[in-house]
Short mmCIF file of C-alpha atoms in Angstrom, two decimals:
data_model
loop_
_atom_site.label_atom_id
_atom_site.label_comp_id
_atom_site.label_asym_id
_atom_site.label_seq_id
_atom_site.Cartn_x
_atom_site.Cartn_y
_atom_site.Cartn_z
CA MET A 410 24.16 -4.54 -9.78
CA ASN A 411 21.92 -4.49 -6.70
CA GLU A 412 19.09 -6.96 -6.51
CA VAL A 413 15.63 -5.36 -6.28
CA ARG A 414 13.11 -7.28 -4.20
CA GLU A 415 9.43 -6.50 -4.22
CA ASN A 416 7.62 -7.39 -1.03
CA TYR A 417 3.90 -7.65 -0.77
CA LEU A 418 1.30 -9.65 1.08
CA LYS A 419 -1.61 -11.47 -0.52
CA ILE A 420 -4.76 -11.86 1.58
CA VAL A 421 -6.82 -14.89 0.56
CA HIS A 422 -10.27 -16.12 1.63
CA ARG A 423 -10.59 -19.70 2.78
CA PRO A 424 -11.56 -22.41 1.82
CA GLU A 425 -11.35 -21.60 -1.88
CA ARG A 426 -8.17 -19.49 -1.39
CA ALA A 427 -9.63 -16.68 -3.50
CA LEU A 428 -7.47 -13.56 -3.63
CA VAL A 429 -9.13 -10.78 -1.61
CA ALA A 430 -6.43 -8.13 -1.36
CA VAL A 431 -2.85 -7.30 -2.19
CA LEU A 432 -1.06 -5.22 0.42
CA GLY A 433 2.31 -3.71 -0.23
CA PRO A 434 4.62 -0.96 0.93
CA LEU A 435 6.06 1.23 -1.80
CA ALA A 436 9.78 0.70 -2.31
CA PRO A 437 12.17 3.59 -3.00
CA ASN A 438 12.54 2.44 -6.62
CA ASN A 439 8.71 2.69 -7.05
CA LYS A 440 8.80 6.45 -6.43
CA VAL A 441 11.36 7.43 -9.08
CA GLU A 442 11.71 6.55 -12.77
CA PRO A 443 11.83 4.01 -14.30
CA GLY A 444 10.31 2.15 -11.34
CA PHE A 445 7.48 4.66 -10.87
CA GLY A 446 6.07 4.01 -14.34
CA GLN A 447 6.50 0.25 -13.98
CA TYR A 448 4.69 0.30 -10.63
CA LEU A 449 1.80 2.32 -12.10
CA ALA A 450 1.45 -0.24 -14.92
CA LYS A 451 1.22 -3.12 -12.39
CA ARG A 452 -1.22 -1.10 -10.30
CA ASP A 453 -3.39 -0.44 -13.36
CA THR A 454 -3.53 -4.16 -14.20
CA LEU A 455 -4.55 -5.04 -10.63
CA SER A 456 -7.13 -2.25 -10.54
CA ARG A 457 -9.11 -3.95 -13.32
CA SER A 458 -9.80 -6.93 -11.03
CA PRO A 459 -12.21 -7.16 -8.07
CA VAL A 460 -9.25 -7.44 -5.67
CA HIS A 461 -8.68 -4.77 -3.01
CA LEU A 462 -5.39 -2.92 -3.38
CA ILE A 463 -3.76 -1.61 -0.21
CA GLU A 464 -0.81 0.66 -0.91
CA MET A 465 1.38 1.93 1.90
CA ASP A 466 3.78 4.80 1.37
CA PHE A 467 6.11 4.95 4.36
CA LEU A 468 8.81 6.88 2.48
CA VAL A 469 9.37 10.56 3.05
CA GLY A 470 10.20 12.08 -0.30
CA GLY A 471 9.54 11.20 -3.90
CA ARG A 472 6.21 11.52 -5.65
CA ARG A 473 2.93 10.65 -4.05
CA LEU A 474 0.82 8.19 -5.98
CA PRO A 475 -1.66 9.70 -8.43
CA MET A 476 -5.25 9.40 -7.25
CA GLU A 477 -8.66 10.39 -8.58
CA ARG A 478 -8.92 13.01 -5.83
CA ALA A 479 -6.24 14.71 -3.72
CA LEU A 480 -4.78 12.72 -0.83
CA HIS A 481 -4.99 14.04 2.72
CA PRO A 482 -1.91 15.98 3.80
CA GLY A 483 0.75 13.99 5.64
CA ASP A 484 4.22 12.49 5.53
CA PHE A 485 2.98 8.91 5.12
CA ASP A 486 -0.04 7.31 3.43
CA ALA A 487 -2.04 4.11 3.40
CA MET A 488 -4.61 3.84 0.63
CA VAL A 489 -7.30 1.17 0.39
CA ALA A 490 -8.85 0.86 -3.07
CA ARG A 491 -11.71 -1.60 -2.69
CA GLY A 492 -12.44 -3.70 -5.72
CA ASP A 493 -16.09 -2.64 -5.77
CA SER A 494 -15.66 1.13 -5.31
CA ARG A 495 -12.87 2.18 -7.64
CA PRO A 496 -11.66 4.74 -8.54
CA ASP A 497 -12.42 5.97 -5.01
CA CYS A 498 -10.14 4.90 -2.21
CA ASP A 499 -9.91 5.33 1.54
CA ASP A 500 -6.87 7.43 2.41
CA CYS A 501 -5.21 7.34 5.80
CA ALA A 502 -2.44 9.94 6.03
CA TRP A 503 -0.37 10.79 9.08
CA SER A 504 2.65 12.83 10.05
CA ILE A 505 5.91 11.81 11.63
CA ARG A 506 4.63 13.23 14.93
CA GLN A 507 1.35 11.33 14.91
CA PRO A 508 0.94 7.54 14.92
CA PRO A 509 -1.04 5.95 12.08
CA SER A 510 -4.52 4.60 12.68
CA THR A 511 -6.20 1.37 11.64
CA ILE A 512 -7.48 0.60 8.16
CA ARG A 513 -10.17 -1.96 7.36
CA VAL A 514 -10.09 -4.71 4.76
CA THR A 515 -13.42 -6.10 3.57
CA PRO A 516 -13.50 -9.85 2.90
CA PRO A 517 -15.99 -11.29 0.41
CA GLY A 518 -19.48 -12.22 1.53
CA PRO A 519 -21.20 -11.24 4.76
CA ALA A 520 -18.03 -11.40 6.93
CA PRO A 521 -17.17 -8.29 8.98
CA ASP A 522 -14.29 -6.00 8.06
CA ILE A 523 -10.82 -7.03 9.20
CA PRO A 524 -8.96 -4.28 11.10
CA LEU A 525 -5.30 -3.83 10.16
CA GLY A 526 -3.23 -1.79 12.62
CA LEU A 527 -0.80 0.36 10.69
CA VAL A 528 1.53 0.94 13.67
CA SER A 529 2.73 -2.68 13.58
CA VAL A 530 2.86 -2.76 9.75
CA TYR A 531 4.93 0.44 9.73
CA ALA A 532 7.29 -0.81 12.47
CA THR A 533 7.87 -4.14 10.71
CA SER A 534 8.43 -2.44 7.35
CA TYR A 535 10.92 -0.06 8.92
CA GLU A 536 12.85 -2.81 10.72
CA ARG A 537 12.98 -5.19 7.75
CA GLY A 538 13.24 -2.63 4.97
CA SER A 539 16.17 -0.85 3.46
CA ARG A 540 15.73 2.21 5.69
CA ALA A 541 19.24 3.38 4.81
CA ARG A 542 18.18 4.17 1.23
CA SER A 543 16.95 7.61 0.43
CA ILE A 544 14.93 9.13 -2.38
CA GLU A 545 16.31 12.20 -4.10
#
């Protein structure tokens, strides 16, 4: 049996180390059953908290995540669901021929947004991920 690892990044605010956001790329097993349903259950639990959820779908194929409104067309997606504006989310979609842009993460309080360049996140995910796996 193959081991399934779930990778995600927690963004915390100092000094109290309060959780601000959870950022994670979708894994191939999150886009097909039974993993798809399990992922949606975890996502639902997190969506009831004030934490921002940043979901990145760098996988061509499989189902796109269900959203309140239709996602922009594209091969890849990054969705930012801010804790204070759900069920709306910011959707950044791009094609294989076009590089992704930058998304913004809002920390608590009066601090300015934090830009997160998706080119480097995508490149790192591709290099470290199981890019040999496919979704059918």
